Coordinates of C-alpha atoms in Angstrom, one line a residue:
M1 CA 4.7 -21.5 3.9
K2 CA 2.3 -18.2 4.8
I3 CA 1.2 -14.9 2.9
R4 CA 1.3 -12.4 5.7
I5 CA -0.3 -8.6 3.9
E6 CA 2.2 -6.0 5.2
N7 CA 0.3 -2.9 4.3
I8 CA -2.4 -1.6 1.5
V9 CA -2.6 1.7 -0.4
G10 CA -6.2 2.8 -1.0
V11 CA -7.6 5.5 -3.0
I12 CA -10.6 7.0 -2.0
E13 CA -12.5 9.6 -5.4
F14 CA -14.4 12.0 -3.2
D15 CA -18.4 12.8 -5.2
R16 CA -16.7 16.5 -5.2
L17 CA -14.2 18.5 -4.0
V18 CA -13.2 20.0 -1.5
D19 CA -11.6 23.2 0.2
L20 CA -8.5 22.1 1.5
N21 CA -8.3 25.3 3.1
Q22 CA -11.5 24.6 4.6
V23 CA -10.5 21.3 6.0
L24 CA -7.0 22.6 7.2
G25 CA -9.6 25.2 9.6
K26 CA -11.8 22.1 10.8
L27 CA -10.0 19.7 11.8
K28 CA -6.9 21.3 13.0
H29 CA -8.0 19.4 16.1
L30 CA -7.3 15.9 15.4
G31 CA -3.3 16.9 14.1
I32 CA -3.5 17.5 10.6
Q33 CA -0.8 19.4 8.6
R34 CA 0.0 21.1 4.7
L35 CA 1.7 18.3 3.2
K36 CA 5.6 20.3 2.5
R37 CA 5.9 19.8 -1.5
L38 CA 2.6 19.5 -2.7
P39 CA -1.5 20.4 -3.0
G40 CA -2.8 17.9 0.1
L41 CA -3.0 17.6 4.0
K42 CA -1.6 15.0 6.5
L43 CA -3.5 13.4 8.8
R44 CA -2.3 10.3 11.2
I45 CA -5.3 8.6 13.1
N46 CA -4.1 5.5 14.8
N47 CA -0.9 4.6 12.8
V48 CA -2.7 4.9 9.8
A49 CA -1.5 7.8 6.7
I50 CA -4.9 9.2 5.7
L51 CA -3.1 11.7 2.6
I52 CA -5.8 14.8 1.8
Y53 CA -5.8 15.6 -1.4
K54 CA -9.0 17.9 -3.4
S55 CA -10.2 15.2 -4.8
K56 CA -9.2 12.6 -3.5
A57 CA -8.0 10.7 0.0
I58 CA -5.1 7.6 0.3
I59 CA -5.3 5.9 3.2
A60 CA -2.1 3.5 4.1
G61 CA -1.1 2.1 6.7
V62 CA -3.8 -0.5 6.8
K63 CA -3.7 -4.0 6.7
S64 CA -7.5 -5.8 4.8
V65 CA -10.1 -4.5 2.5
N66 CA -12.4 -4.6 5.5
E67 CA -10.3 -2.1 6.8
L68 CA -9.3 0.3 4.3
K69 CA -13.6 0.8 3.7
A70 CA -13.2 1.0 7.5
K71 CA -10.8 4.1 7.6
A72 CA -12.5 5.6 4.4
R73 CA -15.7 5.6 5.9
K74 CA -14.1 7.5 9.3
L75 CA -13.0 9.5 6.7
I76 CA -16.2 10.4 5.3
E77 CA -17.6 11.2 8.8
V78 CA -15.5 13.4 10.3
L79 CA -15.3 15.3 7.4
N80 CA -19.5 15.7 7.2
N81 CA -19.6 16.1 11.2
E82 CA -17.5 18.8 10.1
G83 CA -19.8 20.6 7.3
I84 CA -17.5 19.4 5.0
E85 CA -20.1 17.6 2.5
V86 CA -19.0 14.7 1.1
S87 CA -19.0 11.3 0.6
I88 CA -16.7 8.5 -1.4
R89 CA -17.4 8.1 -5.2
N90 CA -15.3 5.1 -5.6
T91 CA -13.1 3.0 -3.2
R92 CA -9.9 1.5 -5.1
I93 CA -6.3 -0.2 -4.2
E94 CA -3.4 1.3 -5.7
N95 CA -0.8 -0.9 -4.2
I96 CA -0.6 -4.0 -1.5
T97 CA 2.4 -4.7 0.4
A98 CA 3.1 -8.8 1.5
T99 CA 5.8 -11.0 3.0
I100 CA 6.0 -14.4 2.0
S101 CA 7.6 -16.6 3.8
L102 CA 9.0 -20.3 1.3
N103 CA 10.2 -21.9 4.5
R104 CA 13.7 -23.1 2.3
R105 CA 16.9 -22.3 1.8
M106 CA 17.3 -20.3 -1.9
N107 CA 20.1 -20.1 -3.8
L108 CA 19.3 -16.3 -5.7
K109 CA 22.0 -16.1 -8.7
K110 CA 20.1 -19.5 -9.9
I111 CA 16.2 -17.6 -9.5
A112 CA 17.6 -14.3 -10.8
E113 CA 19.0 -15.9 -13.5
L114 CA 16.0 -18.2 -14.1
L115 CA 13.6 -14.9 -13.7
K116 CA 15.7 -12.8 -15.7
G117 CA 15.8 -10.6 -12.4
A118 CA 18.7 -9.3 -10.7
Y119 CA 21.4 -10.5 -7.8
D120 CA 23.7 -8.3 -7.0
P121 CA 25.7 -8.9 -3.3
D122 CA 27.6 -6.6 -2.8
Y123 CA 24.3 -3.9 -3.7
R124 CA 21.6 -5.8 -2.0
P125 CA 21.5 -9.4 -0.5
C126 CA 18.2 -10.3 -2.5
A127 CA 17.5 -11.2 -5.8
V128 CA 15.1 -9.4 -7.4
V129 CA 12.3 -9.7 -10.6
K130 CA 9.2 -8.9 -11.4
I131 CA 6.6 -12.2 -11.4
Y132 CA 2.8 -11.1 -12.9
G133 CA 3.3 -6.9 -12.7
V134 CA 5.3 -7.0 -9.2
T135 CA 8.3 -6.4 -7.8
V136 CA 10.0 -9.2 -6.0
M137 CA 12.5 -10.0 -3.4
I138 CA 13.5 -13.4 -2.6
Y139 CA 16.9 -13.4 -0.3
E140 CA 18.7 -16.7 0.4
N141 CA 16.5 -18.0 3.7
G142 CA 13.0 -18.1 2.2
N143 CA 12.2 -15.1 3.2
V144 CA 9.8 -13.0 -0.1
L145 CA 8.8 -9.7 -0.2
V146 CA 6.4 -8.5 -2.7
I147 CA 5.8 -4.3 -3.6
G148 CA 2.6 -2.7 -5.7
A149 CA 0.4 -5.4 -6.4
K150 CA -2.8 -4.5 -7.4
T151 CA -4.8 -7.4 -6.2
F152 CA -4.4 -10.4 -3.9
E153 CA -4.7 -12.6 -6.7
Q154 CA -1.0 -11.6 -8.3
I155 CA 0.9 -12.4 -4.1
K156 CA -1.3 -15.4 -4.5
E157 CA 0.3 -16.2 -8.1
V158 CA 3.3 -15.2 -7.5
T159 CA 3.1 -17.1 -4.3
S160 CA 3.0 -20.2 -6.9
L161 CA 4.8 -19.5 -9.2
L162 CA 7.9 -19.8 -6.6
E163 CA 6.3 -22.9 -4.1
H164 CA 7.3 -24.9 -7.4
L165 CA 11.0 -22.6 -8.8

């Protein structure tokens, strides 16, 4: 069995409010843009999306906590170098998406019944269940997509349960 982290979304809370107009002006050279529907800014650096709001930044596209922390430090460094004095008050994981390969065939109808989930092959080729507070999509070939985990422990618990089915 193999677990692979596909994406981590983290929230970086700033120690003070930032002026988004100032950030936009100072980071134009990095390709920063206004969000269309929300009062924030969007910056993409090396396949990592950073959404900047007045009190926080959301970082998506990293695959580890260390990478999340490194991107957060880099963002703060860039802002500080441009004269926008801000630091990190708190960092937290908002969402972890992972894939699991169980290396065996799965009876989706039986799993959906057992775990009180849904399986409708006309609608979706997988069973969808909620386990330990996360959404789990289980495919017949034994591949599993875990969406919405807040901790790595949740992913391990899901994996352990599925291994014993």
